[in-house]
């Protein structure tokens, strides 16, 4: 199992110590880009992929994703079938 699949598996296990950097890498695997919502956005971050987007608050002062954000992200990933799309596009390959 490659690093991308390991990260996806870790995310699906809903760990209590999932970091913001892991979150950014996870959404990058699914083809999403991170952007701030503007100069007055504060800690709001949006991950976009075309017309699809997921918005969250960057964790602070610690770097650990809050449990409610993990639940929202898990629902978003499942509802939008991001894992299935990733697997279909990569035919099970993990780089």
Tab-separated table of C-alpha atoms in Angstrom:
chain	number	residue	atom	x	y	z
A	1	UNK	CA	0.000	0.000	0.000
A	2	UNK	CA	1.436	3.345	-1.047
A	3	UNK	CA	1.539	6.576	0.893
A	4	UNK	CA	-1.585	8.059	-0.701
A	5	UNK	CA	-3.685	5.009	0.107
A	6	UNK	CA	-2.258	4.952	3.640
A	7	UNK	CA	-3.295	8.575	4.132
A	8	UNK	CA	-6.812	7.833	2.849
A	9	UNK	CA	-7.070	4.807	5.126
A	10	UNK	CA	-5.880	6.874	8.101
A	11	UNK	CA	-8.453	9.569	7.326
A	12	UNK	CA	-11.255	6.987	7.116
A	13	UNK	CA	-10.339	5.701	10.574
A	14	UNK	CA	-11.262	9.173	11.937
A	15	UNK	CA	-8.104	9.645	14.036
A	16	UNK	CA	-8.049	12.204	16.814
A	17	UNK	CA	-4.604	13.457	15.765
A	18	UNK	CA	-5.104	14.169	12.033
A	19	UNK	CA	-3.010	17.251	11.221
A	20	UNK	CA	-3.798	20.183	8.979
A	21	UNK	CA	-0.885	19.235	6.684
A	22	UNK	CA	-2.327	15.729	6.290
A	23	UNK	CA	-5.710	17.299	5.510
A	24	UNK	CA	-4.178	19.487	2.789
A	25	UNK	CA	-2.369	16.461	1.289
A	26	UNK	CA	-5.570	14.401	1.384
A	27	UNK	CA	-7.588	16.972	-0.533
A	28	UNK	CA	-4.694	17.435	-2.995
A	29	UNK	CA	-4.903	13.686	-3.720
A	30	UNK	CA	-8.517	14.290	-4.749
A	31	UNK	CA	-7.487	17.197	-7.009
A	32	UNK	CA	-8.488	20.045	-4.688
A	33	UNK	CA	-6.534	23.259	-4.223
A	34	UNK	CA	-6.387	25.238	-1.012
A	35	UNK	CA	-7.284	28.909	-1.005
A	36	UNK	CA	-8.034	31.599	1.536
A	37	UNK	CA	-11.411	33.273	1.253
A	38	UNK	CA	-9.801	36.710	0.868
A	39	UNK	CA	-7.789	39.117	2.969
A	40	UNK	CA	-10.463	39.279	5.664
A	41	UNK	CA	-11.065	35.542	5.771
A	42	UNK	CA	-9.184	34.990	9.023
A	43	UNK	CA	-8.717	31.257	9.461
A	44	UNK	CA	-11.320	30.238	6.867
A	45	UNK	CA	-9.878	27.972	4.217
A	46	UNK	CA	-11.593	26.631	1.114
A	47	UNK	CA	-10.584	23.569	-0.862
A	48	UNK	CA	-11.819	23.810	-4.441
A	49	UNK	CA	-11.976	21.493	-7.419
A	50	UNK	CA	-13.863	23.141	-10.251
A	51	UNK	CA	-17.344	23.908	-8.944
A	52	UNK	CA	-16.971	21.679	-5.861
A	53	UNK	CA	-15.666	23.113	-2.625
A	54	UNK	CA	-15.200	22.276	1.036
A	55	UNK	CA	-14.800	25.091	3.558
A	56	UNK	CA	-13.324	24.843	7.035
A	57	UNK	CA	-11.481	26.853	9.652
A	58	UNK	CA	-7.753	26.298	9.915
A	59	UNK	CA	-7.037	24.824	13.340
A	60	UNK	CA	-5.261	27.029	15.839
A	61	UNK	CA	-3.394	27.305	18.072
A	62	UNK	CA	-2.766	23.577	17.641
A	63	UNK	CA	-2.403	21.937	14.245
A	64	UNK	CA	-4.890	19.095	14.884
A	65	UNK	CA	-8.176	19.003	12.955
A	66	UNK	CA	-11.193	19.263	15.260
A	67	UNK	CA	-13.465	16.222	15.471
A	68	UNK	CA	-16.507	18.040	14.046
A	69	UNK	CA	-14.445	19.097	10.998
A	70	UNK	CA	-13.270	15.512	10.516
A	71	UNK	CA	-16.905	14.322	10.556
A	72	UNK	CA	-17.938	17.026	8.079
A	73	UNK	CA	-15.003	16.174	5.805
A	74	UNK	CA	-15.726	12.444	5.975
A	75	UNK	CA	-19.341	13.105	4.987
A	76	UNK	CA	-18.190	15.385	2.155
A	77	UNK	CA	-15.724	12.803	0.848
A	78	UNK	CA	-18.319	10.032	0.968
A	79	UNK	CA	-21.187	12.125	-0.458
A	80	UNK	CA	-19.040	13.245	-3.391
A	81	UNK	CA	-17.536	9.760	-3.882
A	82	UNK	CA	-14.015	11.217	-3.906
A	83	UNK	CA	-12.325	7.952	-2.959
A	84	UNK	CA	-14.142	6.024	-5.681
A	85	UNK	CA	-13.254	8.691	-8.256
A	86	UNK	CA	-9.613	8.629	-7.140
A	87	UNK	CA	-9.473	4.831	-7.367
A	88	UNK	CA	-11.113	4.825	-10.811
A	89	UNK	CA	-8.764	7.495	-12.149
A	90	UNK	CA	-5.677	5.743	-10.816
A	91	UNK	CA	-6.783	2.134	-11.362
A	92	UNK	CA	-5.548	1.242	-7.892
A	93	UNK	CA	-2.083	2.696	-8.542
A	94	UNK	CA	-0.497	4.623	-5.693
A	95	UNK	CA	2.492	6.790	-6.450
